[in-house]
């Protein structure tokens, strides 16, 4: 693919992948760094990439994981998550979103890890079979995680009254 | 008390679809995609223009450091730290914070050196890391990010920036005069000159492109800066013999 294609891809996908990571409880600044690395790597290998949309998401997530491992932050974060410190603690980067969207990302971040990850791919338009392929999971597992995630989200939305706020119920 | 009514699947899909577009629109206001693209270009393309001897030296140094040689990086740190410090100062950080940024940048290199595929781009990688660390370090990094963006990657009003050099007693009177002349230049020129002054010639393009100055803008401007410095030096009373000094 040509250089102009890559520029379009950069403009079209950079922000999408940043938000994709933010939905998975990765801070905005860390997400931006990881996507910059992943997109630069995509640029280097551009002519050989068959599915750049999925590739850059997988690589960006890996870049983030490698960065946190390198900086020895992983354990601290997992500890915080395991001890229920996830309400609010990881949401202080959400000022880049308007309030209604902050509420949704915050809901997504409250999902268990696998459901959160599958839901992030689902929101970006990937089908369960594709998600299973990119995450190296069984498609049944992906479907199951997706079903649970959707159910949990519907529950949260009903509880939080978000549905009423957006005019879904009256 | 009745259970809250759950939305049907269709409504959830509508909410998520709207969320996808709206969240991307929100976040895109806080990102500088053009700067990111320029940085990637500098990292990927400009490596061809790098002196292969220097590239090999950086590769050797990084390899030795990875293998645990404690002093492997000393020379490179001494060589490139002044440039990194100027990068931090050019974003408006004070001396102390800039020193912290330089430290953090070298620490980042220690953590990431195994991921640097092409050691030839090391100065650009460091400059970009220092720039990002500088933004993070400032109290409202995001707002500064926008401000720096407007200034094409270089801060334009740092009144105390080059006072450091003009007060440095270790510099001879000629050098002090040179910095005093630079001080009288327009602020945009000063910022650029100060970063370039601490960057080895083969890396001007790489470092400055990493800082967001468009490729190709350096050559002609650099000549203009030097001509102006030369002119001002010649009119500087503290500079008894300046001929040829600025050409070095």
mmCIF file of C-alpha atoms in Angstrom:
data_model
loop_
_atom_site.group_PDB
_atom_site.id
_atom_site.type_symbol
_atom_site.label_atom_id
_atom_site.label_comp_id
_atom_site.label_asym_id
_atom_site.label_seq_id
_atom_site.Cartn_x
_atom_site.Cartn_y
_atom_site.Cartn_z
ATOM 1 C CA UNK A 1 0.000 0.000 0.000
ATOM 2 C CA UNK A 2 1.167 3.486 -0.816
ATOM 3 C CA UNK A 3 2.450 6.235 1.457
ATOM 4 C CA UNK A 4 -0.752 8.285 0.949
ATOM 5 C CA UNK A 5 -2.774 5.310 2.129
ATOM 6 C CA UNK A 6 -0.731 5.243 5.286
ATOM 7 C CA UNK A 7 -1.294 8.946 5.922
ATOM 8 C CA UNK A 8 -5.030 8.414 5.589
ATOM 9 C CA UNK A 9 -4.793 5.409 7.890
ATOM 10 C CA UNK A 10 -2.881 7.494 10.443
ATOM 11 C CA UNK A 11 -5.444 10.306 10.376
ATOM 12 C CA UNK A 12 -8.366 7.887 10.446
ATOM 13 C CA UNK A 13 -7.161 5.383 13.017
ATOM 14 C CA UNK A 14 -4.827 7.136 15.467
ATOM 15 C CA UNK A 15 -7.558 8.579 17.671
ATOM 16 C CA UNK A 16 -9.765 5.494 17.267
ATOM 17 C CA UNK A 17 -7.030 3.293 18.702
ATOM 18 C CA UNK A 18 -6.282 5.753 21.530
ATOM 19 C CA UNK A 19 -9.929 5.550 22.636
ATOM 20 C CA UNK A 20 -9.913 1.776 22.040
ATOM 21 C CA UNK A 21 -7.139 1.543 24.675
ATOM 22 C CA UNK A 22 -8.781 4.060 27.004
ATOM 23 C CA UNK A 23 -11.888 1.874 27.101
ATOM 24 C CA UNK A 24 -9.633 -0.878 28.400
ATOM 25 C CA UNK A 25 -8.610 1.170 31.391
ATOM 26 C CA UNK A 26 -5.434 2.558 29.887
ATOM 27 C CA UNK A 27 -4.806 6.182 30.707
ATOM 28 C CA UNK A 28 -5.052 8.735 27.922
ATOM 29 C CA UNK A 29 -1.343 9.688 28.014
ATOM 30 C CA UNK A 30 -0.201 6.042 28.105
ATOM 31 C CA UNK A 31 -2.626 5.215 25.305
ATOM 32 C CA UNK A 32 -1.249 8.040 23.177
ATOM 33 C CA UNK A 33 2.332 6.840 23.687
ATOM 34 C CA UNK A 34 1.433 3.237 22.885
ATOM 35 C CA UNK A 35 -0.447 4.211 19.723
ATOM 36 C CA UNK A 36 2.423 6.433 18.564
ATOM 37 C CA UNK A 37 4.765 3.449 18.884
ATOM 38 C CA UNK A 38 2.332 1.066 17.200
ATOM 39 C CA UNK A 39 1.595 3.444 14.325
ATOM 40 C CA UNK A 40 5.322 4.052 13.775
ATOM 41 C CA UNK A 41 5.839 0.287 13.683
ATOM 42 C CA UNK A 42 2.951 0.047 11.199
ATOM 43 C CA UNK A 43 4.646 2.695 9.072
ATOM 44 C CA UNK A 44 7.845 0.625 9.006
ATOM 45 C CA UNK A 45 5.987 -2.514 7.902
ATOM 46 C CA UNK A 46 3.225 -0.833 5.922
ATOM 47 C CA UNK A 47 3.748 -2.668 2.653
ATOM 48 C CA UNK A 48 3.455 -6.056 4.349
ATOM 49 C CA UNK A 49 0.392 -5.513 6.564
ATOM 50 C CA UNK A 50 -2.712 -7.414 5.494
ATOM 51 C CA UNK A 51 -5.114 -6.167 8.168
ATOM 52 C CA UNK A 52 -3.653 -2.931 9.545
ATOM 53 C CA UNK A 53 -6.788 -1.995 11.540
ATOM 54 C CA UNK A 54 -6.550 -5.109 13.688
ATOM 55 C CA UNK A 55 -2.739 -5.224 13.609
ATOM 56 C CA UNK A 56 -2.302 -1.744 15.043
ATOM 57 C CA UNK A 57 -4.769 -2.498 17.866
ATOM 58 C CA UNK A 58 -2.955 -5.676 18.839
ATOM 59 C CA UNK A 59 0.453 -3.991 18.676
ATOM 60 C CA UNK A 60 -0.687 -0.882 20.566
ATOM 61 C CA UNK A 61 -2.001 -3.032 23.406
ATOM 62 C CA UNK A 62 1.255 -4.972 23.451
ATOM 63 C CA UNK A 63 3.293 -1.748 23.403
ATOM 64 C CA UNK A 64 1.389 -0.565 26.450
ATOM 65 C CA UNK A 65 1.900 -3.851 28.258
ATOM 66 C CA UNK A 66 5.608 -3.857 27.474
ATOM 67 C CA UNK A 67 5.955 -0.255 28.600
ATOM 68 C CA UNK A 68 4.242 -0.889 31.916
ATOM 69 C CA UNK A 69 6.248 -4.047 32.490
ATOM 70 C CA UNK A 70 9.415 -2.144 31.768
ATOM 71 C CA UNK A 71 8.477 0.556 34.209
ATOM 72 C CA UNK A 72 7.456 -1.984 36.854
ATOM 73 C CA UNK A 73 4.025 -0.455 37.091
ATOM 74 C CA UNK A 74 2.083 -3.543 36.147
ATOM 75 C CA UNK A 75 2.091 -5.089 39.582
ATOM 76 C CA UNK A 76 1.003 -1.875 41.263
ATOM 77 C CA UNK A 77 -1.883 -1.442 38.852
ATOM 78 C CA UNK A 78 -3.051 -5.034 39.113
ATOM 79 C CA UNK A 79 -2.871 -4.745 42.869
ATOM 80 C CA UNK A 80 -5.027 -1.634 42.744
ATOM 81 C CA UNK A 81 -7.539 -3.298 40.417
ATOM 82 C CA UNK A 82 -7.679 -6.496 42.503
ATOM 83 C CA UNK A 83 -8.464 -4.458 45.585
ATOM 84 C CA UNK A 84 -11.344 -2.659 44.000
ATOM 85 C CA UNK A 85 -9.595 0.650 43.611
ATOM 86 C CA UNK A 86 -10.932 0.933 40.101
ATOM 87 C CA UNK A 87 -13.865 3.211 40.758
ATOM 88 C CA UNK A 88 -12.577 6.661 40.060
ATOM 89 C CA UNK A 89 -8.868 5.877 40.450
ATOM 90 C CA UNK A 90 -8.372 5.213 36.764
ATOM 91 C CA UNK A 91 -10.839 7.802 35.566
ATOM 92 C CA UNK A 92 -8.853 10.930 36.301
ATOM 93 C CA UNK A 93 -7.697 11.035 32.682
ATOM 94 C CA UNK A 94 -11.213 11.249 31.275
ATOM 95 C CA UNK A 95 -11.316 15.038 31.147
ATOM 96 C CA UNK A 96 -10.553 14.729 27.444
ATOM 97 C CA UNK A 97 -14.122 13.434 26.974
ATOM 98 C CA UNK A 98 -17.443 15.199 27.387
ATOM 99 C CA UNK A 99 -19.416 14.115 30.419
ATOM 100 C CA UNK A 100 -21.797 11.675 28.728
ATOM 101 C CA UNK A 101 -18.871 9.866 27.090
ATOM 102 C CA UNK A 102 -16.900 9.880 30.339
ATOM 103 C CA UNK A 103 -19.811 7.965 31.871
ATOM 104 C CA UNK A 104 -19.690 5.287 29.177
ATOM 105 C CA UNK A 105 -15.908 4.801 29.275
ATOM 106 C CA UNK A 106 -16.173 4.628 33.038
ATOM 107 C CA UNK A 107 -18.807 1.861 32.706
ATOM 108 C CA UNK A 108 -16.638 -0.044 30.241
ATOM 109 C CA UNK A 109 -13.660 0.218 32.587
ATOM 110 C CA UNK A 110 -15.709 -1.397 35.350
ATOM 111 C CA UNK A 111 -16.139 -4.611 33.338
ATOM 112 C CA UNK A 112 -13.912 -7.605 34.137
ATOM 113 C CA UNK A 113 -10.709 -7.665 32.112
ATOM 114 C CA UNK A 114 -11.679 -10.111 29.332
ATOM 115 C CA UNK A 115 -15.163 -8.665 28.864
ATOM 116 C CA UNK A 116 -13.663 -5.187 28.720
ATOM 117 C CA UNK A 117 -11.189 -6.216 26.044
ATOM 118 C CA UNK A 118 -13.751 -8.007 23.894
ATOM 119 C CA UNK A 119 -16.173 -5.096 24.234
ATOM 120 C CA UNK A 120 -13.490 -2.630 23.047
ATOM 121 C CA UNK A 121 -13.030 -4.672 19.855
ATOM 122 C CA UNK A 122 -16.802 -5.045 19.471
ATOM 123 C CA UNK A 123 -17.363 -1.290 19.705
ATOM 124 C CA UNK A 124 -14.781 -0.776 16.965
ATOM 125 C CA UNK A 125 -16.833 -2.983 14.650
ATOM 126 C CA UNK A 126 -14.987 -6.313 14.778
ATOM 127 C CA UNK A 127 -17.013 -9.551 14.574
ATOM 128 C CA UNK A 128 -16.621 -12.302 17.226
ATOM 129 C CA UNK A 129 -14.696 -14.556 14.821
ATOM 130 C CA UNK A 130 -12.231 -11.731 14.041
ATOM 131 C CA UNK A 131 -11.855 -10.853 17.716
ATOM 132 C CA UNK A 132 -11.184 -14.520 18.536
ATOM 133 C CA UNK A 133 -8.540 -14.588 15.833
ATOM 134 C CA UNK A 134 -6.744 -11.435 17.018
ATOM 135 C CA UNK A 135 -6.897 -12.298 20.709
ATOM 136 C CA UNK A 136 -6.030 -15.933 20.124
ATOM 137 C CA UNK A 137 -9.218 -17.087 21.859
ATOM 138 C CA UNK A 138 -11.979 -19.540 21.026
ATOM 139 C CA UNK A 139 -14.878 -17.854 19.287
ATOM 140 C CA UNK A 140 -17.310 -19.333 21.847
ATOM 141 C CA UNK A 141 -15.321 -17.704 24.644
ATOM 142 C CA UNK A 142 -15.449 -14.370 22.844
ATOM 143 C CA UNK A 143 -19.204 -14.680 22.313
ATOM 144 C CA UNK A 144 -19.715 -15.582 25.951
ATOM 145 C CA UNK A 145 -17.598 -12.642 27.162
ATOM 146 C CA UNK A 146 -19.437 -10.345 24.815
ATOM 147 C CA UNK A 147 -22.844 -11.556 26.028
ATOM 148 C CA UNK A 148 -21.867 -11.059 29.662
ATOM 149 C CA UNK A 149 -20.375 -7.655 28.908
ATOM 150 C CA UNK A 150 -23.524 -6.500 27.107
ATOM 151 C CA UNK A 151 -25.691 -7.782 29.944
ATOM 152 C CA UNK A 152 -23.553 -5.992 32.524
ATOM 153 C CA UNK A 153 -23.632 -2.782 30.511
ATOM 154 C CA UNK A 154 -27.414 -2.921 30.161
ATOM 155 C CA UNK A 155 -27.642 -3.396 33.910
ATOM 156 C CA UNK A 156 -25.345 -0.446 34.585
ATOM 157 C CA UNK A 157 -27.180 1.712 32.091
ATOM 158 C CA UNK A 158 -30.511 0.910 33.740
ATOM 159 C CA UNK A 159 -29.059 1.550 37.222
ATOM 160 C CA UNK A 160 -27.337 4.781 36.301
ATOM 161 C CA UNK A 161 -30.365 6.124 34.520
ATOM 162 C CA UNK A 162 -28.181 6.876 31.512
ATOM 163 C CA UNK A 163 -30.816 5.338 29.263
ATOM 164 C CA UNK A 164 -33.425 7.745 30.611
ATOM 165 C CA UNK A 165 -31.016 10.639 30.239
ATOM 166 C CA UNK A 166 -30.527 9.946 26.546
ATOM 167 C CA UNK A 167 -34.248 9.545 26.035
ATOM 168 C CA UNK A 168 -34.329 5.766 25.612
ATOM 169 C CA UNK A 169 -37.113 5.273 28.154
ATOM 170 C CA UNK A 170 -40.013 7.398 29.162
ATOM 171 C CA UNK B 1 -39.847 -0.881 44.493
ATOM 172 C CA UNK B 2 -39.536 -2.034 40.895
ATOM 173 C CA UNK B 3 -36.259 -2.966 39.228
ATOM 174 C CA UNK B 4 -34.995 -0.336 36.782
ATOM 175 C CA UNK B 5 -35.990 -1.184 33.241
ATOM 176 C CA UNK B 6 -33.113 -2.561 31.166
ATOM 177 C CA UNK B 7 -32.688 -1.111 27.727
ATOM 178 C CA UNK B 8 -33.261 -3.511 24.803
ATOM 179 C CA UNK B 9 -30.227 -4.621 22.701
ATOM 180 C CA UNK B 10 -31.089 -2.162 19.985
ATOM 181 C CA UNK B 11 -30.797 0.751 22.381
ATOM 182 C CA UNK B 12 -27.474 -0.525 23.733
ATOM 183 C CA UNK B 13 -26.171 -0.731 20.159
ATOM 184 C CA UNK B 14 -27.326 2.805 19.482
ATOM 185 C CA UNK B 15 -25.634 4.058 22.632
ATOM 186 C CA UNK B 16 -22.384 2.264 21.751
ATOM 187 C CA UNK B 17 -22.418 3.441 18.143
ATOM 188 C CA UNK B 18 -22.945 6.993 19.227
ATOM 189 C CA UNK B 19 -20.232 6.556 21.863
ATOM 190 C CA UNK B 20 -17.710 5.356 19.275
ATOM 191 C CA UNK B 21 -18.064 8.458 17.137
ATOM 192 C CA UNK B 22 -18.510 10.968 19.978
ATOM 193 C CA UNK B 23 -15.565 9.747 22.066
ATOM 194 C CA UNK B 24 -13.213 9.792 19.076
ATOM 195 C CA UNK B 25 -14.357 13.315 18.220
ATOM 196 C CA UNK B 26 -13.688 14.445 21.810
ATOM 197 C CA UNK B 27 -10.244 12.865 22.113
ATOM 198 C CA UNK B 28 -9.107 14.019 18.682
ATOM 199 C CA UNK B 29 -9.222 17.603 19.966
ATOM 200 C CA UNK B 30 -6.421 16.697 22.384
ATOM 201 C CA UNK B 31 -4.099 15.007 19.903
ATOM 202 C CA UNK B 32 -1.706 16.473 17.383
ATOM 203 C CA UNK B 33 -1.828 13.904 14.604
ATOM 204 C CA UNK B 34 0.384 15.906 12.254
ATOM 205 C CA UNK B 35 3.149 16.183 14.824
ATOM 206 C CA UNK B 36 2.908 12.450 15.497
ATOM 207 C CA UNK B 37 3.201 11.712 11.803
ATOM 208 C CA UNK B 38 6.264 13.939 11.472
ATOM 209 C CA UNK B 39 7.903 12.175 14.398
ATOM 210 C CA UNK B 40 7.229 8.780 12.813
ATOM 211 C CA UNK B 41 8.677 9.997 9.529
ATOM 212 C CA UNK B 42 11.787 11.274 11.290
ATOM 213 C CA UNK B 43 12.164 7.910 12.986
ATOM 214 C CA UNK B 44 11.572 5.785 9.916
ATOM 215 C CA UNK B 45 12.917 7.750 6.971
ATOM 216 C CA UNK B 46 15.653 9.995 8.225
ATOM 217 C CA UNK B 47 17.806 7.139 9.437
ATOM 218 C CA UNK B 48 19.191 6.810 5.910
ATOM 219 C CA UNK B 49 20.766 10.243 6.221
ATOM 220 C CA UNK B 50 22.651 9.392 9.408
ATOM 221 C CA UNK B 51 26.397 9.007 9.472
ATOM 222 C CA UNK B 52 26.941 5.221 9.513
ATOM 223 C CA UNK B 53 29.968 5.528 11.811
ATOM 224 C CA UNK B 54 27.894 7.352 14.424
ATOM 225 C CA UNK B 55 25.070 4.853 13.945
ATOM 226 C CA UNK B 56 27.442 1.976 14.641
ATOM 227 C CA UNK B 57 28.785 3.758 17.689
ATOM 228 C CA UNK B 58 25.273 4.178 19.126
ATOM 229 C CA UNK B 59 24.499 0.549 18.324
ATOM 230 C CA UNK B 60 27.682 -0.580 20.122
ATOM 231 C CA UNK B 61 26.946 1.628 23.117
ATOM 232 C CA UNK B 62 23.362 0.380 23.427
ATOM 233 C CA UNK B 63 24.475 -3.221 23.108
ATOM 234 C CA UNK B 64 27.198 -2.790 25.753
ATOM 235 C CA UNK B 65 24.691 -1.112 28.092
ATOM 236 C CA UNK B 66 22.201 -3.931 27.578
ATOM 237 C CA UNK B 67 24.896 -6.422 28.428
ATOM 238 C CA UNK B 68 25.444 -4.668 31.734
ATOM 239 C CA UNK B 69 28.455 -2.457 31.092
ATOM 240 C CA UNK B 70 27.851 0.213 33.718
ATOM 241 C CA UNK B 71 29.730 3.037 32.039
ATOM 242 C CA UNK B 72 28.787 2.255 28.454
ATOM 243 C CA UNK B 73 26.424 5.185 28.188
ATOM 244 C CA UNK B 74 28.607 7.764 29.976
ATOM 245 C CA UNK B 75 30.030 9.300 26.839
ATOM 246 C CA UNK B 76 26.698 9.463 25.024
ATOM 247 C CA UNK B 77 24.996 10.922 28.089
ATOM 248 C CA UNK B 78 27.666 13.616 28.293
ATOM 249 C CA UNK B 79 27.309 14.282 24.578
ATOM 250 C CA UNK B 80 23.532 14.460 24.286
ATOM 251 C CA UNK B 81 22.347 15.700 27.715
ATOM 252 C CA UNK B 82 22.905 19.388 26.906
ATOM 253 C CA UNK B 83 20.677 19.025 23.841
ATOM 254 C CA UNK B 84 17.974 17.298 25.913
ATOM 255 C CA UNK B 85 18.195 19.975 28.567
ATOM 256 C CA UNK B 86 17.680 22.644 25.920
ATOM 257 C CA UNK B 87 14.714 20.747 24.526
ATOM 258 C CA UNK B 88 13.128 20.740 27.995
ATOM 259 C CA UNK B 89 13.935 24.414 28.556
ATOM 260 C CA UNK B 90 12.542 25.315 25.139
ATOM 261 C CA UNK B 91 9.097 24.176 26.312
ATOM 262 C CA UNK B 92 9.225 26.727 29.108
ATOM 263 C CA UNK B 93 10.229 24.469 32.022
ATOM 264 C CA UNK B 94 12.495 25.898 34.713
ATOM 265 C CA UNK B 95 16.062 24.677 35.289
ATOM 266 C CA UNK B 96 15.182 22.199 38.012
ATOM 267 C CA UNK B 97 12.316 20.610 36.095
ATOM 268 C CA UNK B 98 14.458 20.460 32.968
ATOM 269 C CA UNK B 99 17.127 18.557 34.863
ATOM 270 C CA UNK B 100 14.432 16.122 35.998
ATOM 271 C CA UNK B 101 13.272 15.720 32.407
ATOM 272 C CA UNK B 102 16.814 14.897 31.270
ATOM 273 C CA UNK B 103 17.120 12.280 34.025
ATOM 274 C CA UNK B 104 13.735 10.782 33.169
ATOM 275 C CA UNK B 105 14.651 10.684 29.491
ATOM 276 C CA UNK B 106 17.799 8.671 30.179
ATOM 277 C CA UNK B 107 15.860 6.381 32.501
ATOM 278 C CA UNK B 108 13.303 5.885 29.732
ATOM 279 C CA UNK B 109 16.164 4.891 27.440
ATOM 280 C CA UNK B 110 17.421 2.357 29.987
ATOM 281 C CA UNK B 111 13.941 0.835 30.159
ATOM 282 C CA UNK B 112 13.328 0.890 26.422
ATOM 283 C CA UNK B 113 16.700 0.289 24.823
ATOM 284 C CA UNK B 114 15.859 -3.246 23.789
ATOM 285 C CA UNK B 115 12.972 -1.870 21.728
ATOM 286 C CA UNK B 116 15.046 0.640 19.729
ATOM 287 C CA UNK B 117 15.353 -1.173 16.421
ATOM 288 C CA UNK B 118 17.482 1.446 14.782
ATOM 289 C CA UNK B 119 20.134 2.996 17.064
ATOM 290 C CA UNK B 120 20.867 5.594 14.378
ATOM 291 C CA UNK B 121 17.734 7.488 15.403
ATOM 292 C CA UNK B 122 18.806 7.636 19.064
ATOM 293 C CA UNK B 123 19.196 11.461 19.229
ATOM 294 C CA UNK B 124 15.737 11.953 17.679
ATOM 295 C CA UNK B 125 14.218 9.337 19.960
ATOM 296 C CA UNK B 126 15.750 11.048 22.982
ATOM 297 C CA UNK B 127 14.659 14.521 21.848
ATOM 298 C CA UNK B 128 11.082 13.346 21.341
ATOM 299 C CA UNK B 129 11.056 11.555 24.684
ATOM 300 C CA UNK B 130 12.396 14.686 26.388
ATOM 301 C CA UNK B 131 9.710 16.761 24.684
ATOM 302 C CA UNK B 132 6.962 14.421 25.858
ATOM 303 C CA UNK B 133 8.399 14.268 29.355
ATOM 304 C CA UNK B 134 8.490 18.061 29.379
ATOM 305 C CA UNK B 135 4.800 18.225 28.528
ATOM 306 C CA UNK B 136 4.006 15.678 31.196
ATOM 307 C CA UNK B 137 6.093 17.591 33.673
ATOM 308 C CA UNK B 138 4.296 20.863 33.196
ATOM 309 C CA UNK B 139 1.326 21.286 35.475
ATOM 310 C CA UNK B 140 -1.238 21.385 32.753
ATOM 311 C CA UNK B 141 0.503 19.278 30.157
ATOM 312 C CA UNK B 142 -2.414 19.097 27.773
ATOM 313 C CA UNK B 143 -2.840 22.824 27.548
ATOM 314 C CA UNK B 144 0.899 23.235 27.056
ATOM 315 C CA UNK B 145 0.766 20.589 24.365
ATOM 316 C CA UNK B 146 -1.638 22.781 22.413
ATOM 317 C CA UNK B 147 0.457 25.839 23.049
ATOM 318 C CA UNK B 148 3.664 24.164 21.939
ATOM 319 C CA UNK B 149 1.847 22.862 18.892
ATOM 320 C CA UNK B 150 0.887 26.371 17.886
ATOM 321 C CA UNK B 151 4.527 27.280 18.101
ATOM 322 C CA UNK B 152 5.625 24.547 15.736
ATOM 323 C CA UNK B 153 7.208 22.538 18.497
ATOM 324 C CA UNK B 154 9.260 25.296 20.101
ATOM 325 C CA UNK B 155 8.274 27.660 22.870
ATOM 326 C CA UNK B 156 8.659 31.280 21.910
ATOM 327 C CA UNK B 157 8.840 33.175 25.166
ATOM 328 C CA UNK B 158 11.328 31.838 27.660
ATOM 329 C CA UNK B 159 12.925 35.024 29.015
ATOM 330 C CA UNK B 160 15.489 33.307 31.272
ATOM 331 C CA UNK B 161 16.414 30.579 28.848
ATOM 332 C CA UNK B 162 19.736 31.763 27.548
ATOM 333 C CA UNK B 163 20.739 33.712 30.640
ATOM 334 C CA UNK B 164 22.222 30.406 31.760
ATOM 335 C CA UNK B 165 24.763 30.608 28.993
ATOM 336 C CA UNK B 166 25.507 34.315 29.286
ATOM 337 C CA UNK B 167 26.251 33.922 33.012
ATOM 338 C CA UNK B 168 28.354 30.802 32.657
ATOM 339 C CA UNK B 169 31.782 31.831 33.995
ATOM 340 C CA UNK B 170 33.470 28.864 32.350
ATOM 341 C CA UNK B 171 32.777 30.371 28.942
ATOM 342 C CA UNK B 172 35.322 32.787 27.552
ATOM 343 C CA UNK B 173 34.308 36.408 26.908
ATOM 344 C CA UNK B 174 33.870 35.662 23.207
ATOM 345 C CA UNK B 175 31.372 32.907 23.877
ATOM 346 C CA UNK B 176 29.506 35.030 26.387
ATOM 347 C CA UNK B 177 29.279 37.753 23.778
ATOM 348 C CA UNK B 178 27.935 35.215 21.317
ATOM 349 C CA UNK B 179 25.178 34.129 23.678
ATOM 350 C CA UNK B 180 24.389 37.727 24.514
ATOM 351 C CA UNK B 181 23.952 38.350 20.806
ATOM 352 C CA UNK B 182 21.714 35.341 20.493
ATOM 353 C CA UNK B 183 19.706 36.713 23.379
ATOM 354 C CA UNK B 184 18.815 39.756 21.338
ATOM 355 C CA UNK B 185 17.440 37.681 18.506
ATOM 356 C CA UNK B 186 13.717 37.174 18.037
ATOM 357 C CA UNK B 187 12.510 34.578 20.529
ATOM 358 C CA UNK B 188 11.593 31.979 17.916
ATOM 359 C CA UNK B 189 15.124 32.040 16.512
ATOM 360 C CA UNK B 190 16.653 31.838 19.972
ATOM 361 C CA UNK B 191 14.772 28.678 20.868
ATOM 362 C CA UNK B 192 15.793 26.948 17.678
ATOM 363 C CA UNK B 193 19.418 28.090 17.865
ATOM 364 C CA UNK B 194 19.744 26.876 21.416
ATOM 365 C CA UNK B 195 18.497 23.401 20.654
ATOM 366 C CA UNK B 196 20.623 23.169 17.522
ATOM 367 C CA UNK B 197 23.694 24.533 19.311
ATOM 368 C CA UNK B 198 23.691 21.458 21.518
ATOM 369 C CA UNK B 199 23.048 18.970 18.735
ATOM 370 C CA UNK B 200 25.798 17.393 16.654
ATOM 371 C CA UNK B 201 25.621 18.513 12.983
ATOM 372 C CA UNK B 202 24.529 15.186 11.465
ATOM 373 C CA UNK B 203 21.478 15.200 13.710
ATOM 374 C CA UNK B 204 20.118 18.712 13.114
ATOM 375 C CA UNK B 205 17.401 17.452 10.835
ATOM 376 C CA UNK B 206 16.484 14.440 12.908
ATOM 377 C CA UNK B 207 16.275 16.296 16.215
ATOM 378 C CA UNK B 208 14.558 19.370 14.880
ATOM 379 C CA UNK B 209 12.087 17.336 12.838
ATOM 380 C CA UNK B 210 11.340 15.367 15.994
ATOM 381 C CA UNK B 211 10.527 18.666 17.650
ATOM 382 C CA UNK B 212 7.944 19.406 15.008
ATOM 383 C CA UNK B 213 9.724 21.900 12.772
ATOM 384 C CA UNK B 214 8.851 21.036 9.167
ATOM 385 C CA UNK B 215 11.490 19.172 7.229
ATOM 386 C CA UNK B 216 13.474 21.470 4.953
ATOM 387 C CA UNK B 217 12.766 24.535 7.095
ATOM 388 C CA UNK B 218 16.103 24.326 8.885
ATOM 389 C CA UNK B 219 18.622 24.901 6.114
ATOM 390 C CA UNK B 220 17.644 28.347 4.867
ATOM 391 C CA UNK B 221 16.580 29.570 8.316
ATOM 392 C CA UNK B 222 19.819 28.385 9.880
ATOM 393 C CA UNK B 223 21.822 30.493 7.417
ATOM 394 C CA UNK B 224 19.624 33.445 8.265
ATOM 395 C CA UNK B 225 20.117 32.948 11.990
ATOM 396 C CA UNK B 226 23.878 32.736 11.625
ATOM 397 C CA UNK B 227 24.009 35.843 9.462
ATOM 398 C CA UNK B 228 21.978 37.750 12.029
ATOM 399 C CA UNK B 229 24.104 36.513 14.941
ATOM 400 C CA UNK B 230 27.226 37.518 13.028
ATOM 401 C CA UNK B 231 25.807 40.980 12.353
ATOM 402 C CA UNK B 232 24.864 41.490 15.997
ATOM 403 C CA UNK B 233 28.174 40.149 17.254
ATOM 404 C CA UNK B 234 29.961 42.711 15.140
ATOM 405 C CA UNK B 235 28.019 45.429 16.881
ATOM 406 C CA UNK B 236 28.582 43.955 20.374
ATOM 407 C CA UNK B 237 30.993 46.136 22.429
ATOM 408 C CA UNK B 238 32.042 43.132 24.567
ATOM 409 C CA UNK B 239 33.195 41.269 21.549
ATOM 410 C CA UNK B 240 36.659 42.553 20.594
ATOM 411 C CA UNK B 241 37.357 40.132 17.795
ATOM 412 C CA UNK B 242 34.465 38.213 16.445
ATOM 413 C CA UNK B 243 35.410 37.624 12.858
ATOM 414 C CA UNK B 244 35.090 33.958 12.022
ATOM 415 C CA UNK B 245 33.851 32.950 15.449
ATOM 416 C CA UNK B 246 30.267 32.420 14.434
ATOM 417 C CA UNK B 247 31.202 30.420 11.429
ATOM 418 C CA UNK B 248 32.531 27.599 13.573
#
